[in-house]
Short mmCIF file of C-alpha atoms in Angstrom, two decimals:
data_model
loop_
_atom_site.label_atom_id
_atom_site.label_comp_id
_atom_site.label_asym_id
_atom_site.label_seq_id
_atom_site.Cartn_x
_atom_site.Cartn_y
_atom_site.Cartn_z
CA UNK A 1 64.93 116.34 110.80
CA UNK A 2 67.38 116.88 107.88
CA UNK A 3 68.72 113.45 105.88
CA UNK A 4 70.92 113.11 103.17
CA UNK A 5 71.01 109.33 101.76
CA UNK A 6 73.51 108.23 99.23
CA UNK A 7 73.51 105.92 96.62
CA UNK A 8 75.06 104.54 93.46
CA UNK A 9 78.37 103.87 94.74
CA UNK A 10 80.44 100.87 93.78
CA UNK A 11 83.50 99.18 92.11
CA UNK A 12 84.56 100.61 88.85
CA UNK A 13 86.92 100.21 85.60
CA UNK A 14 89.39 103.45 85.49
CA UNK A 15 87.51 105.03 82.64
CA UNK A 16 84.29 104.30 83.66
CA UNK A 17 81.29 105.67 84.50
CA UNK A 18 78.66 105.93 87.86
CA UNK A 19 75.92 108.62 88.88
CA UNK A 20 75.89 108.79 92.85
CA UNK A 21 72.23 110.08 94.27
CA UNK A 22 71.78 112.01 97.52
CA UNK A 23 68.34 112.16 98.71
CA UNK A 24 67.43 115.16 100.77
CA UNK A 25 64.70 115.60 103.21
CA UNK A 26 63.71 117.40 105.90
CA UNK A 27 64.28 121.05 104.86
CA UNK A 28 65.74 122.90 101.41
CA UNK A 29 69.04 124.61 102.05
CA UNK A 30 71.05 127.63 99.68
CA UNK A 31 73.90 124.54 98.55
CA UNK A 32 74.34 121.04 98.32
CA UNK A 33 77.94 120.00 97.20
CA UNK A 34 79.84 116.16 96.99
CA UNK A 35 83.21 116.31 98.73
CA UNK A 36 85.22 113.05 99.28
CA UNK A 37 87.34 111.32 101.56
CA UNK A 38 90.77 109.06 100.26
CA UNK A 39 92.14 106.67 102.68
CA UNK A 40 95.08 108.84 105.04
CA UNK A 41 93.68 111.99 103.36
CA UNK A 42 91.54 114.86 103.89
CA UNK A 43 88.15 115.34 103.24
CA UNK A 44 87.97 117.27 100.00
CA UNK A 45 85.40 119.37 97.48
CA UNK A 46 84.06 118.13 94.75
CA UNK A 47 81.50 120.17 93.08
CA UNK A 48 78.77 122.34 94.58
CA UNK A 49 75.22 123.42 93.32
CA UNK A 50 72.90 126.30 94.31
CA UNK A 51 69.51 124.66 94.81
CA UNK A 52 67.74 128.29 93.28
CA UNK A 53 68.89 128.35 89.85
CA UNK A 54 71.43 125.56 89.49
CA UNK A 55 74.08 127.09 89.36
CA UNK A 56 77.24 124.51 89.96
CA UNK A 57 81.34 124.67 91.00
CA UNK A 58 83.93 122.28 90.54
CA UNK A 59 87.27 121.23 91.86
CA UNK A 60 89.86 121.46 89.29
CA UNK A 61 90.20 117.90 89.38
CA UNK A 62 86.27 117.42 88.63
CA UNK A 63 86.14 119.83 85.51
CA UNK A 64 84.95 118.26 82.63
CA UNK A 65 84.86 114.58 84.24
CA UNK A 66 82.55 114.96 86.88
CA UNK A 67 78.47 116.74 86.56
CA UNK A 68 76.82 117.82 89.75
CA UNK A 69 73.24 118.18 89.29
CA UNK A 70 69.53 118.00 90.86
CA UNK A 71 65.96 117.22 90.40
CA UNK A 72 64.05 119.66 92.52
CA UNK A 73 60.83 117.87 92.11
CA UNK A 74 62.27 114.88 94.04
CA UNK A 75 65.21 116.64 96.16
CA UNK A 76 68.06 114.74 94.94
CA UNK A 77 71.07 115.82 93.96
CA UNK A 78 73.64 113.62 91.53
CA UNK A 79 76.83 113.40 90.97
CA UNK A 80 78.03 112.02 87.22
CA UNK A 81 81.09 110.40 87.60
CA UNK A 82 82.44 110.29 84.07
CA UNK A 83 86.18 108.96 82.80
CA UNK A 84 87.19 107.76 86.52
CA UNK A 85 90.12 107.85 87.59
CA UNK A 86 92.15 104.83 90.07
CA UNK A 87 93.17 108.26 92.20
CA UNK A 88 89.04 108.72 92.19
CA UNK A 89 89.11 106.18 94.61
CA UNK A 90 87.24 107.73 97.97
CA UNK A 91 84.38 107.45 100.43
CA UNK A 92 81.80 110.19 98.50
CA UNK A 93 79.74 112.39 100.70
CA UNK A 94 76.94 114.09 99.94
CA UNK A 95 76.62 117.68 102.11
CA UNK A 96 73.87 120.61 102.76
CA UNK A 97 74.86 124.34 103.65
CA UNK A 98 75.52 127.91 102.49
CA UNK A 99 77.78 126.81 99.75
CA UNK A 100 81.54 127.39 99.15
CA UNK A 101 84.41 124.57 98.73
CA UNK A 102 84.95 125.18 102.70
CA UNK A 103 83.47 122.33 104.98
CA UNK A 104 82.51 124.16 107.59
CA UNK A 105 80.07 126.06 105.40
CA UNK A 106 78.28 122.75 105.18
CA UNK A 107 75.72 122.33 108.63
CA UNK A 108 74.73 118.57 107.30
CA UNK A 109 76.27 115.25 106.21
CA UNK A 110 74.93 111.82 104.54
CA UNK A 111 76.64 108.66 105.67
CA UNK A 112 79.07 108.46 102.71
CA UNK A 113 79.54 105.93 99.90
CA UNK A 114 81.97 104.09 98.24
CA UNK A 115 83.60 104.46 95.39
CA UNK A 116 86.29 102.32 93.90
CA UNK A 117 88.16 102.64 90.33
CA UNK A 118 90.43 99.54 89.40
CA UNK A 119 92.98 99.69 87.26
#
């Protein structure tokens, strides 16, 4: 059975930092990515990585702020949340799939997590 378990969430400073965790069990798939959820908004992409080699994607919005990365030896994935934002502000969620920005290419959800940037 495939699990994805977040962590790290929590209440922020704008310009802060946090590193969100996603464990993974039950079965290695081709991508894991972060997307995130504002309240009245869409679910959105955040960054992607390809569990092979590493290699990552970003939202514009993520470029240079955010770091996706993983630790094979332990199957987690992170997510470095670096010079946050108030519009940050979303329920994070970790995802497993084929890859691409597109939700539907994503088979496999975690629970999601909270994050929260004051002002």
């Amino acid at each position: 059975q495939v699990q994805l378990v977040e962590s790290g969430g929590g209440l922020v400073q704008a310009g802060g930092s946090l590193r969100l965790s996603c464990a993974a069990s039950g079965r290695t798939f081709s991508r894991y990515a972060w997307f995130r959820q504002a309240p009245g908004k869409e679910r959105e992409f955040v960054a992607a990585i390809r569990w092979s080699d590493g290699y990552t994607s970003y939202t514009d919005s993520a470029k240079g702020r955010f770091t996706i990365s993983r630790d094979s030896a332990k199957g987690t994935v992170f997510l470095h949340l670096n010079s946050l934002k108030p519009d940050d502000t979303a329920v994070y969620y970790c995802a497993a799939g084929s890859g691409g920005p597109s939700r539907d290419k994503y088979d496999h959800w975690g629970q999601g997590i909270q994050v929260t940037v004051s002002s």
